[in-house]
Amino acid sequence: MTAIAEGSFLTLHYRLAGPDGADIVNTFNDKPATLSLGTGELSPAMEARLIGLEEGTRATFELAAGEAFGERNPDMLQRVKRSLLRELGDPDAVYRLGDVVQFPTPDGQGAYAGVIREEAAEWLLFDFNHPLAGLPVTFEVSVIGVL
């Protein structure tokens, strides 16, 4: 059997659950995922758990708080002026606490998201931390194929 190594191309089912046990991602009841290790599709901590697993292996890993998606970073909380939001997006958009808003990257080639945590007349406070930053997660995997 072929074992997973750095740079392997994989076909697998996986489940990622938050600290409450609720599924965040679960491919077990759908099509399996295909990905290449080292391309950022999974966090480095999750990829490290896959190294050495062979085709046909099913395993579950508990990742400690902050291990999978880093610790929460207070510098990732940023106030954004409502005038800038109108300029960058839909000028008629209505924003509410908990909304996820997409922002273009400086080069315009991608996007990143922030969650609205506070609001004031002139600004909104966005949290740009990964939603699972600072939290423990469960990573379950069933390896189907390794190339």
C-alpha positions as a printed NumPy array, in Angstrom:
array([[  0.   ,   0.   ,   0.   ],
       [  1.078,   3.559,  -0.654],
       [  1.691,   5.835,   2.333],
       [  1.055,   9.566,   2.34 ],
       [  4.186,  11.706,   2.008],
       [  4.794,  15.423,   1.622],
       [  3.48 ,  16.529,  -1.775],
       [  1.175,  13.505,  -2.171],
       [ -2.012,  13.847,  -4.183],
       [ -4.876,  12.365,  -2.149],
       [ -8.42 ,  11.192,  -2.477],
       [-10.076,  10.987,   0.92 ],
       [-13.136,  11.529,   2.986],
       [-12.737,  13.845,   5.924],
       [-14.688,  15.491,   8.666],
       [-13.728,  18.574,  10.625],
       [-15.717,  19.273,  13.783],
       [-15.545,  22.189,  16.184],
       [-15.331,  22.01 ,  19.97 ],
       [-19.074,  21.334,  20.257],
       [-18.756,  18.286,  17.976],
       [-20.804,  19.874,  15.186],
       [-19.556,  19.238,  11.653],
       [-17.905,  22.126,   9.887],
       [-16.933,  20.062,   6.854],
       [-18.   ,  16.479,   6.227],
       [-17.461,  14.651,   2.925],
       [-18.362,  11.169,   4.217],
       [-21.919,  11.367,   2.841],
       [-20.917,  12.972,  -0.449],
       [-18.093,  12.89 ,  -2.972],
       [-14.607,  12.407,  -1.535],
       [-12.174,  15.304,  -1.548],
       [ -9.07 ,  15.407,  -3.723],
       [ -6.143,  17.559,  -2.703],
       [ -2.38 ,  17.915,  -2.8  ],
       [ -0.437,  18.159,   0.432],
       [  1.559,  21.329,   0.802],
       [ -0.751,  23.573,  -1.213],
       [ -2.606,  25.085,   1.738],
       [ -5.872,  23.226,   1.247],
       [ -5.544,  21.878,   4.786],
       [ -3.799,  23.494,   7.72 ],
       [ -0.183,  22.365,   8.304],
       [ -1.221,  20.674,  11.57 ],
       [ -3.866,  18.598,   9.779],
       [ -1.457,  17.737,   6.941],
       [  1.13 ,  16.584,   9.497],
       [ -1.401,  14.074,  10.88 ],
       [ -1.818,  12.582,   7.397],
       [  1.883,  11.914,   6.741],
       [  2.567,   8.184,   6.919],
       [ -1.068,   7.048,   6.723],
       [ -1.681,   4.355,   4.117],
       [ -4.512,   3.862,   1.662],
       [ -7.503,   2.343,   3.45 ],
       [ -6.659,   3.937,   6.81 ],
       [ -9.376,   5.588,   8.842],
       [ -8.256,   7.724,  11.778],
       [ -9.484,  10.475,  14.072],
       [ -7.242,  13.182,  15.52 ],
       [ -7.959,  15.665,  18.288],
       [ -6.118,  18.939,  17.66 ],
       [ -5.589,  21.168,  20.685],
       [ -6.928,  24.709,  20.913],
       [ -5.075,  26.879,  18.413],
       [ -3.176,  24.   ,  16.811],
       [ -5.212,  23.654,  13.621],
       [ -5.909,  27.314,  12.833],
       [ -3.615,  29.244,  15.159],
       [ -4.381,  31.304,  18.209],
       [ -6.767,  34.245,  18.073],
       [ -4.856,  37.404,  17.245],
       [ -6.262,  40.667,  18.646],
       [ -4.536,  42.561,  15.811],
       [ -6.955,  40.816,  13.433],
       [ -9.82 ,  42.905,  14.856],
       [-10.069,  45.983,  12.646],
       [-12.466,  48.908,  12.389],
       [-13.59 ,  49.633,   8.853],
       [-15.314,  52.9  ,   8.004],
       [-18.793,  52.535,   6.557],
       [-17.769,  54.969,   3.799],
       [-15.049,  52.512,   2.695],
       [-17.544,  49.652,   2.677],
       [-19.851,  51.686,   0.438],
       [-16.897,  52.443,  -1.859],
       [-15.663,  48.828,  -2.073],
       [-19.014,  47.057,  -2.184],
       [-22.711,  47.579,  -2.591],
       [-23.467,  51.141,  -1.406],
       [-26.971,  50.031,  -0.356],
       [-25.861,  46.968,   1.626],
       [-27.193,  46.576,   5.15 ],
       [-24.74 ,  45.056,   7.629],
       [-25.646,  43.194,  10.82 ],
       [-23.673,  41.703,  13.692],
       [-22.418,  38.249,  12.705],
       [-22.466,  38.932,   8.958],
       [-19.474,  37.645,   6.998],
       [-18.216,  40.223,   4.509],
       [-15.786,  39.549,   1.665],
       [-12.997,  42.042,   0.98 ],
       [-10.768,  42.122,  -2.109],
       [ -7.059,  41.51 ,  -1.611],
       [ -4.806,  44.492,  -2.407],
       [ -3.838,  42.928,  -5.756],
       [ -7.481,  42.332,  -6.651],
       [ -6.8  ,  38.664,  -7.402],
       [ -8.49 ,  37.167,  -4.348],
       [-10.643,  37.846,  -1.344],
       [-10.638,  37.467,   2.41 ],
       [-13.495,  37.551,   4.878],
       [-14.276,  39.222,   8.168],
       [-17.114,  38.782,  10.638],
       [-18.869,  41.857,  12.004],
       [-18.422,  41.915,  15.807],
       [-19.462,  45.51 ,  16.689],
       [-21.1  ,  48.402,  14.946],
       [-21.111,  52.16 ,  15.374],
       [-22.503,  55.046,  13.336],
       [-19.298,  55.541,  11.308],
       [-17.59 ,  52.132,  11.457],
       [-17.939,  48.368,  11.856],
       [-15.518,  46.185,  13.814],
       [-14.46 ,  43.146,  11.79 ],
       [-12.809,  39.997,  13.082],
       [-10.438,  38.639,  10.425],
       [ -9.305,  35.656,  12.526],
       [-10.149,  32.213,  11.164],
       [-13.489,  31.23 ,  12.764],
       [-11.78 ,  28.242,  14.428],
       [ -8.684,  30.138,  15.601],
       [ -7.945,  29.349,  19.232],
       [-10.381,  26.44 ,  19.342],
       [ -9.84 ,  22.678,  19.545],
       [-11.044,  20.659,  16.547],
       [-11.577,  17.023,  15.631],
       [-10.164,  15.855,  12.291],
       [-11.423,  12.486,  11.015],
       [-10.089,  11.016,   7.796],
       [-10.551,   7.949,   5.593],
       [ -7.752,   7.652,   3.014],
       [ -9.049,   6.313,  -0.307],
       [ -6.103,   6.847,  -2.65 ],
       [ -2.549,   8.214,  -2.632],
       [ -0.53 ,   9.273,  -5.682]])
